[in-house]
PDB file of C-alpha atoms in Angstrom:
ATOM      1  CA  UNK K   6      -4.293 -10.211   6.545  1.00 97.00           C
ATOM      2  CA  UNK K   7      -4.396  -6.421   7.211  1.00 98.00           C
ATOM      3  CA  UNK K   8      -4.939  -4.203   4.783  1.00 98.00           C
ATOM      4  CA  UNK K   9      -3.999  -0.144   4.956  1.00 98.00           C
ATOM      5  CA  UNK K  10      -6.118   2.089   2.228  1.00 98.00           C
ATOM      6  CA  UNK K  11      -4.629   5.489   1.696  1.00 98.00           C
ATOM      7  CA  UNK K  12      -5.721   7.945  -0.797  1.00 97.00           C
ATOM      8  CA  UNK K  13      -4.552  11.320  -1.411  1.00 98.00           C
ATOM      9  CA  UNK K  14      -5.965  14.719  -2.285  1.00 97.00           C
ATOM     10  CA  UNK K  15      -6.836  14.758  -5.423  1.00 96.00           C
ATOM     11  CA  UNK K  16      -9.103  11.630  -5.179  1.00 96.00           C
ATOM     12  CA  UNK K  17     -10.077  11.637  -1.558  1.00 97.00           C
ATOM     13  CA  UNK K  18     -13.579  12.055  -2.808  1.00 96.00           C
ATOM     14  CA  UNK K  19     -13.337   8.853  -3.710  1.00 97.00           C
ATOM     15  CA  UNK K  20     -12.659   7.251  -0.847  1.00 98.00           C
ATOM     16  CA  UNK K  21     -15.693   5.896   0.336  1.00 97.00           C
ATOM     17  CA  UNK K  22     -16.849   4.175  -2.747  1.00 97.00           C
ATOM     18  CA  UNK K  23     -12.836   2.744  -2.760  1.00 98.00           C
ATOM     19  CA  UNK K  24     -13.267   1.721   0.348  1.00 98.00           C
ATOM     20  CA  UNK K  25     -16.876   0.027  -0.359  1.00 98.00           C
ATOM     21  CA  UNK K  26     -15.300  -2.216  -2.657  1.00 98.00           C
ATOM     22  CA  UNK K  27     -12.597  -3.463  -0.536  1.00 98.00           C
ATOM     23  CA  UNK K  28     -14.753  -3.835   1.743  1.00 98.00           C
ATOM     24  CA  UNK K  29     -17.313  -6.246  -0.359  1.00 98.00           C
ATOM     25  CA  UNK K  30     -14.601  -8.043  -0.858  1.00 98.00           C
ATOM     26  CA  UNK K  31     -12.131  -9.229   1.937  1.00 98.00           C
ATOM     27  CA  UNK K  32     -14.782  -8.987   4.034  1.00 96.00           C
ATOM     28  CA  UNK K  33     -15.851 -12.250   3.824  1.00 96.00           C
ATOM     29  CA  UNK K  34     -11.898 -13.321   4.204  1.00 96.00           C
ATOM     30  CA  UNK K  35     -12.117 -11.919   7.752  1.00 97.00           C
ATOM     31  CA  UNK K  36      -9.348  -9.681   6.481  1.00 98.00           C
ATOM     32  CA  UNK K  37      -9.132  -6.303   8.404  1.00 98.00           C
ATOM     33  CA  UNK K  38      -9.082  -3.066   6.219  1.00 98.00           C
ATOM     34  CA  UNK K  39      -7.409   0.089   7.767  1.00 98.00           C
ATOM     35  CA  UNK K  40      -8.629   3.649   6.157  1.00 98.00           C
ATOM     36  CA  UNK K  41      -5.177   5.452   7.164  1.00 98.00           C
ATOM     37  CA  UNK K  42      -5.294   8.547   4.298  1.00 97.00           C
ATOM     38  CA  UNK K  43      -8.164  11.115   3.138  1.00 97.00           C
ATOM     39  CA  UNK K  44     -11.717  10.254   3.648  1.00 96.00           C
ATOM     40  CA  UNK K  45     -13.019  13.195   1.670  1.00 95.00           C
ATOM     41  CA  UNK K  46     -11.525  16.285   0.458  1.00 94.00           C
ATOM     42  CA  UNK K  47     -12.057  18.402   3.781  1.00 94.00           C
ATOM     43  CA  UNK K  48      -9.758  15.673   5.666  1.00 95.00           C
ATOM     44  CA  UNK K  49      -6.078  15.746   7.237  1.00 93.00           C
ATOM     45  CA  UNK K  50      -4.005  16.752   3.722  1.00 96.00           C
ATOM     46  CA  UNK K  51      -1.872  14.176   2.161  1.00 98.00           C
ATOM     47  CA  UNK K  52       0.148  13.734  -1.123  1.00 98.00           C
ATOM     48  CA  UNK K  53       1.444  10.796  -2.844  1.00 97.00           C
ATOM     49  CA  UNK K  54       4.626  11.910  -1.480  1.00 98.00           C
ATOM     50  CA  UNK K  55       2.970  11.295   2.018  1.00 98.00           C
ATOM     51  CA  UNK K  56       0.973   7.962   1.202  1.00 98.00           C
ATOM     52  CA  UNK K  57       4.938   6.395   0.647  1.00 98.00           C
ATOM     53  CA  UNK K  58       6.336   7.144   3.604  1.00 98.00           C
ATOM     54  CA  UNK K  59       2.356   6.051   5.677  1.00 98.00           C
ATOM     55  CA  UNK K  60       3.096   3.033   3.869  1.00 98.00           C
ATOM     56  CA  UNK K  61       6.958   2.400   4.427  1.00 98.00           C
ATOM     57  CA  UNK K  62       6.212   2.720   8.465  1.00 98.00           C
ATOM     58  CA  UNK K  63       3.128   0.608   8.067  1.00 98.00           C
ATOM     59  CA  UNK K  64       4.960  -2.458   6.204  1.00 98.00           C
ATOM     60  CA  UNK K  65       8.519  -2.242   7.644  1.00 97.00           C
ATOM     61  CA  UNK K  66       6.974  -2.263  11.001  1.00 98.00           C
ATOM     62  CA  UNK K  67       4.735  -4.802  10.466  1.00 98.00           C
ATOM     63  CA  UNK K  68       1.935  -3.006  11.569  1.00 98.00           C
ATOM     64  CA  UNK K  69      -0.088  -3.871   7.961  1.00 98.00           C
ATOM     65  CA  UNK K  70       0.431  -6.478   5.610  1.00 98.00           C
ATOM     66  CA  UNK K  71      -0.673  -5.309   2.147  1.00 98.00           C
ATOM     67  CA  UNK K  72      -1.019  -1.747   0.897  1.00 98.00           C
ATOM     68  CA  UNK K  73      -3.694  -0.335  -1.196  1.00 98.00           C
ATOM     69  CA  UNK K  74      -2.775   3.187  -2.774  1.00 98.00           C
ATOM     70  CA  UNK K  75      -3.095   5.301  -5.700  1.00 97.00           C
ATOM     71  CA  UNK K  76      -3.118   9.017  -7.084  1.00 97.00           C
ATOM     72  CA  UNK K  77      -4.912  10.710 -10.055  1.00 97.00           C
ATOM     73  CA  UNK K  78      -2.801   8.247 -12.766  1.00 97.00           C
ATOM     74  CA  UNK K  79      -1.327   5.967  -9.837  1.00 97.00           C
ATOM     75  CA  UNK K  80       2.108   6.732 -11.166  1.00 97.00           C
ATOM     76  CA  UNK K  81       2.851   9.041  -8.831  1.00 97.00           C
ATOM     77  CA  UNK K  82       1.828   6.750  -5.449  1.00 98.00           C
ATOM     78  CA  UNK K  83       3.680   3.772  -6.993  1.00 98.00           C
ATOM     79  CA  UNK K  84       6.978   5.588  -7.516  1.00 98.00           C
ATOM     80  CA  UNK K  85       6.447   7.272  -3.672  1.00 98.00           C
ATOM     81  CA  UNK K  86       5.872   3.796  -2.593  1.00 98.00           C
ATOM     82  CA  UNK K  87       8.767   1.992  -4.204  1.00 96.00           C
ATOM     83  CA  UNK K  88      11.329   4.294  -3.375  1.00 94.00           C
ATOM     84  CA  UNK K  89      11.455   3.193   0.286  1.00 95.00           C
ATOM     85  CA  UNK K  90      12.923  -0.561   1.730  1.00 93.00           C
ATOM     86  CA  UNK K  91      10.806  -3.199   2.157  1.00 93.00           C
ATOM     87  CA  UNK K  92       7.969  -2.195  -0.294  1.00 96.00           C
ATOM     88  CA  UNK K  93       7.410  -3.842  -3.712  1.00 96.00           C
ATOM     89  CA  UNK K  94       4.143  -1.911  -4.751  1.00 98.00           C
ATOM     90  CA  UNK K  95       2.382  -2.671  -8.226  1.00 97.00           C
ATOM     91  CA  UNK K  96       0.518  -0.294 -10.661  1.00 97.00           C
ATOM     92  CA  UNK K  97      -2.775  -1.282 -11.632  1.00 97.00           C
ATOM     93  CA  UNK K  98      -5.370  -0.523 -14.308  1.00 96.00           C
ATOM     94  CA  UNK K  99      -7.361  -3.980 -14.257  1.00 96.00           C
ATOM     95  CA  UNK K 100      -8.320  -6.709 -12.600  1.00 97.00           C
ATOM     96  CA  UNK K 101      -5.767  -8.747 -14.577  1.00 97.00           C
ATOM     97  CA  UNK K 102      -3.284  -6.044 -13.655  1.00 97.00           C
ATOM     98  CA  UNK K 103      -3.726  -7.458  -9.993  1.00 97.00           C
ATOM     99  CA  UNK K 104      -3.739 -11.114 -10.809  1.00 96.00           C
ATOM    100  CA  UNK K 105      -0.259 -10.946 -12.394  1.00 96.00           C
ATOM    101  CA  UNK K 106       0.876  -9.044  -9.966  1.00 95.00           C
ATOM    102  CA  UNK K 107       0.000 -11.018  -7.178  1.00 94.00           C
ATOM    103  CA  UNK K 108       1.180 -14.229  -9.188  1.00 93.00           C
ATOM    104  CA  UNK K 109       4.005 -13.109 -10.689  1.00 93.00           C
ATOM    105  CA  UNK K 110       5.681 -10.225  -8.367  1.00 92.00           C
ATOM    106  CA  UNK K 111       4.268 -11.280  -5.164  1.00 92.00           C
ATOM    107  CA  UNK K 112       4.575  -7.794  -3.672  1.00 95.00           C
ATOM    108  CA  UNK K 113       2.810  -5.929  -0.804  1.00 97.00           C
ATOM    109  CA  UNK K 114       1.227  -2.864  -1.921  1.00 98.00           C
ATOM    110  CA  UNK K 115      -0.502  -1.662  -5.406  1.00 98.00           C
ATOM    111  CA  UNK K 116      -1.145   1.419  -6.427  1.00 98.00           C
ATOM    112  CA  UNK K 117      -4.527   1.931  -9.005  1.00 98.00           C
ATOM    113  CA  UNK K 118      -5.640   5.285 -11.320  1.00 97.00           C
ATOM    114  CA  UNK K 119      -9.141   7.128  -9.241  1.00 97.00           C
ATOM    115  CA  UNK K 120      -9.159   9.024 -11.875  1.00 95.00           C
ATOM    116  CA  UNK K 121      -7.598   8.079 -15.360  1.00 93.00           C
ATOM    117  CA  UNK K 122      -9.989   5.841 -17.016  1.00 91.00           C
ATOM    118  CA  UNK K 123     -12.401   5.756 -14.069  1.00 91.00           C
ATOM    119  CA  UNK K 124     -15.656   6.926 -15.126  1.00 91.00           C
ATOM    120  CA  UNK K 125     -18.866   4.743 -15.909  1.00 91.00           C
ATOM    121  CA  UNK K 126     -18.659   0.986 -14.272  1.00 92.00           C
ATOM    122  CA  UNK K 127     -15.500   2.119 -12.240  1.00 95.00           C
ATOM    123  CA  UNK K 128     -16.920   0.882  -9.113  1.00 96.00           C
ATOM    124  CA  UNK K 129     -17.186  -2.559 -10.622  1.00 96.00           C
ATOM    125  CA  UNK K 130     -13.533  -2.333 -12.292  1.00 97.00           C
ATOM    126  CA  UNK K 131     -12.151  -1.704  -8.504  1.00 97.00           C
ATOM    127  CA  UNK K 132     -13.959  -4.326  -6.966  1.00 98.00           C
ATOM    128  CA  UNK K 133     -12.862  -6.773  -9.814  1.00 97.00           C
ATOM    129  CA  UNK K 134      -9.119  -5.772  -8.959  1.00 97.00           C
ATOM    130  CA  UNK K 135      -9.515  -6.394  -5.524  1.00 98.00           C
ATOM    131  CA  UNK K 136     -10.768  -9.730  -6.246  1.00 97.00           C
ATOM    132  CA  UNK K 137      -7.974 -11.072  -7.991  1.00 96.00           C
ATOM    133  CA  UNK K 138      -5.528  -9.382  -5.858  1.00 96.00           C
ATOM    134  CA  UNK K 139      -7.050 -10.996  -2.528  1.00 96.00           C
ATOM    135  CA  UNK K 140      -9.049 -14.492  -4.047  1.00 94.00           C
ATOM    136  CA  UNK K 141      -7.070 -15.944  -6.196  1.00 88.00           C
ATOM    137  CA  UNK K 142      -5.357 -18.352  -3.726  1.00 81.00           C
ATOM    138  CA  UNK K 143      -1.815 -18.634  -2.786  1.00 86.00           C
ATOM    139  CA  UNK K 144      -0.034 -15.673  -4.074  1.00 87.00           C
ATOM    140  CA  UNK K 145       3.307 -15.627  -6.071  1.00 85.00           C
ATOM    141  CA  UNK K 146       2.477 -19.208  -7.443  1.00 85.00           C
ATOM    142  CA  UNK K 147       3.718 -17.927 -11.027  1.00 85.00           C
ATOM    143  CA  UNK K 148       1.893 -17.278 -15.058  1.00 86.00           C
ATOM    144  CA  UNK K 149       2.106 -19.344 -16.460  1.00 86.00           C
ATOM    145  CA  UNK K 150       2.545 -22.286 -14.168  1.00 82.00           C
ATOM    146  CA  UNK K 151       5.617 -23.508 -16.171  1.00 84.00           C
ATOM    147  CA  UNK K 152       7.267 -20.180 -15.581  1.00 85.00           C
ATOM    148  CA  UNK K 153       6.808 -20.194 -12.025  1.00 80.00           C
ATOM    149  CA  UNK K 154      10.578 -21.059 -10.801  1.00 90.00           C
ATOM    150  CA  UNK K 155      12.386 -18.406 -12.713  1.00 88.00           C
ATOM    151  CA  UNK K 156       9.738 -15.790 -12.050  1.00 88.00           C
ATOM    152  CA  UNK K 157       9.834 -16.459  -8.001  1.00 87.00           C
ATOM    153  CA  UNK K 158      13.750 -16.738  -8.351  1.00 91.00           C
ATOM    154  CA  UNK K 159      14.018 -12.840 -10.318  1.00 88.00           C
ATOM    155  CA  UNK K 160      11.180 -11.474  -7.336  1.00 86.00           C
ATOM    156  CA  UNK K 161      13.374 -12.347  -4.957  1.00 86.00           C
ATOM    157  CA  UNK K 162      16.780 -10.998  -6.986  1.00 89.00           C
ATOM    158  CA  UNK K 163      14.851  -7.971  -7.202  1.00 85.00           C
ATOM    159  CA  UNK K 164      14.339  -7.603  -3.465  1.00 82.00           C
ATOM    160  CA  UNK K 165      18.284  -8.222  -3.255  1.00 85.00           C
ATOM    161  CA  UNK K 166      19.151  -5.626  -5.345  1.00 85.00           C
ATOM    162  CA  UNK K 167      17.038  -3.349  -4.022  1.00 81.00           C
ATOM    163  CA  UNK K 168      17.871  -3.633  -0.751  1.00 79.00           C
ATOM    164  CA  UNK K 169      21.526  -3.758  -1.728  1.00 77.00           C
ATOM    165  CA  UNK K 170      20.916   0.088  -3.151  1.00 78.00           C
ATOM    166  CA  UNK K 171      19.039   1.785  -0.622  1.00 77.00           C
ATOM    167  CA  UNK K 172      20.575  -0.154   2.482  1.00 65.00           C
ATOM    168  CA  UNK K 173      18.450  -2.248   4.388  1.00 65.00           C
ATOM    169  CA  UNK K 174      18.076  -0.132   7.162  1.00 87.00           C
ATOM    170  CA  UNK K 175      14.729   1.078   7.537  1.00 91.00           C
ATOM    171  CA  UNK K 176      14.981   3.626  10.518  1.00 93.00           C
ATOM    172  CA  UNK K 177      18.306   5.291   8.961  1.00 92.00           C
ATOM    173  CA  UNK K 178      16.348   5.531   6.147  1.00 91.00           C
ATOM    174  CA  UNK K 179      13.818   6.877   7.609  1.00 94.00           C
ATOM    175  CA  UNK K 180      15.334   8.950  10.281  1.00 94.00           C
ATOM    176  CA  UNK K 181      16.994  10.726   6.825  1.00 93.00           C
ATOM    177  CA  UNK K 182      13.565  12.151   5.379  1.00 95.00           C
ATOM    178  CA  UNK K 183      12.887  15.490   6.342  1.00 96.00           C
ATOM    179  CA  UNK K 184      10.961  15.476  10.070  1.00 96.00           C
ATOM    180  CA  UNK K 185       7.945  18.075   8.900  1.00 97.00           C
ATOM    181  CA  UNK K 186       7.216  15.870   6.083  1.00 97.00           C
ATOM    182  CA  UNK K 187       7.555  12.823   8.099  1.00 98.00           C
ATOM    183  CA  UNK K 188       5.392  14.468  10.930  1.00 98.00           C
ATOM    184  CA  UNK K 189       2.681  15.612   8.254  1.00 97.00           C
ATOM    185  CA  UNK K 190       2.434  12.017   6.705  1.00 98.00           C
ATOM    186  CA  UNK K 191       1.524  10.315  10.445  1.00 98.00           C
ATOM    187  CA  UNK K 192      -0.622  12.722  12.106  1.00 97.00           C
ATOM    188  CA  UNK K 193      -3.899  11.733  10.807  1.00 97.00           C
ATOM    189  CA  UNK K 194      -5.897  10.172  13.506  1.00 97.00           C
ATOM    190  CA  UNK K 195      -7.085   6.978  11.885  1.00 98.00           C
ATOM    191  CA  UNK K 196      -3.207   6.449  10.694  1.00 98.00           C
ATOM    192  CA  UNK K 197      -2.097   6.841  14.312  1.00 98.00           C
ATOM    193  CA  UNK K 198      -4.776   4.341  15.367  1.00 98.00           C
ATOM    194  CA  UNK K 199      -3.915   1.748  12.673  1.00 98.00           C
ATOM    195  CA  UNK K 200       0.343   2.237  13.291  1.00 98.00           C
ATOM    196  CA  UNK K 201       0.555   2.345  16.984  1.00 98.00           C
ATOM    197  CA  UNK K 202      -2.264  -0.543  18.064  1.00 98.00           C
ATOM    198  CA  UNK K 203      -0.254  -3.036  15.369  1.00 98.00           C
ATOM    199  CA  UNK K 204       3.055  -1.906  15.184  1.00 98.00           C
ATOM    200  CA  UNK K 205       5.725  -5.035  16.101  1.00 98.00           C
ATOM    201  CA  UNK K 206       8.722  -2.983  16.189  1.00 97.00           C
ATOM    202  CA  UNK K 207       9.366  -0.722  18.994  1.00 98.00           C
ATOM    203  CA  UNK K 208      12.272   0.974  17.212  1.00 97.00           C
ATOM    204  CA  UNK K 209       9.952   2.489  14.477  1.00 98.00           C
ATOM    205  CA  UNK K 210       7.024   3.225  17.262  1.00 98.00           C
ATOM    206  CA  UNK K 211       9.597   5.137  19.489  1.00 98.00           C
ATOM    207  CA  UNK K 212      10.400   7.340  16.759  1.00 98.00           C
ATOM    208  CA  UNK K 213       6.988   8.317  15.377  1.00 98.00           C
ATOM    209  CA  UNK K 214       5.948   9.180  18.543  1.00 98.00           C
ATOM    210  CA  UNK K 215       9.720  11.684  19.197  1.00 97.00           C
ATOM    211  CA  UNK K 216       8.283  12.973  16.175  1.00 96.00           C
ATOM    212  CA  UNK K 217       5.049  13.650  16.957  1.00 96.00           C
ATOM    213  CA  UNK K 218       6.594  15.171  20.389  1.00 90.00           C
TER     214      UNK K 218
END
């Protein structure tokens, strides 16, 4: 699995000890962590506004598998996220957050509060939700067990509809955001690193790159 962490301005300080945790834990999975947003306050800017469409181009072009995000309250990154195809991100406050999540909604990005409720023992919190987002086996396996047919049968209605109302078309859709704020969310250097060694879809690369022309 790869794995794109993006955080924004207001908690790019954060990053490292975000990125620690992750770390300490898919590690040992031999899964691959990307660092595409802010490092630290001084670094390429980004808003939640940005980390949606960095994660849009990084799932719909299959450059990235899962998405870790998140803002001040993580509101904010998990509306960004959602309102673009092919992303089903998840807001998360706990480590059980993540496990029902990933059993029940079987999506590919979650967005978590760095700052709401994260004082003393946050560290620990973060690494606990990474733990049950990537360890706890096959995901989208259903909680209870009994309710695991209708839940995997409404995930999927979901992605219907959703696709159904936003048009599954990712480059129209994305050719339709404005270009600065398009060009602003993938010129960060690690981003561009991540997107254009993994990306599978020459459509979406060909773009980026006209835009960053």
């Amino acid at each position: 699995m790869k794995i794109a962490l993006m955080m924004e301005n207001s908690q790019a300080a954060k990053n490292a000890t975000v990125l620690e945790q992750l770390n300490t834990v898919v590690k040992p999975l031999e899964y691959a962590v990307f660092n595409v947003g802010m490092s630290d306050e001084n670094d390429h800017h980004l808003t939640y506004i940005h980390l949606g469409i960095m994660a849009s181009i990084l799932v719909n072009s299959k450059a990235v598998d899962f998405i870790v995000t998140g803002c001040g309250t993580g509101q904010g990154a998990m509306m960004s996220l959602n309102i673009h195809p092919g992303v089903v991100c998840g807001y998360c406050l706990d480590p059980s957050d993540a496990f029902l999540f990933n059993q029940i909604n079987n999506g590919n990005a979650l967005a978590l509060a760095f700052a709401k409720g994260f004082g003393w023992g946050a560290e620990l919190n973060v690494r606990y939700i990474f733990e049950k987002a990537f360890t706890t086996g096959e995901r989208g396996m259903g909680y209870p067990l009994e309710r695991a047919e209708p839940q995997q049968r409404n995930a999927g209605i979901l992605n219907q509809v959703k696709a159904a109302v936003i048009k599954d078309d990712y480059l129209e859709a994305l050719q339709a955001i404005d270009r600065d704020l398009v060009k602003t969310a993938v010129s960060g250097e690690r981003f561009q690193q991540c997107f254009f060694e993994h990306c599978q879809v020459p459509e979406i690369e060909s773009y980026i790159r006209s835009i960053l022309d």
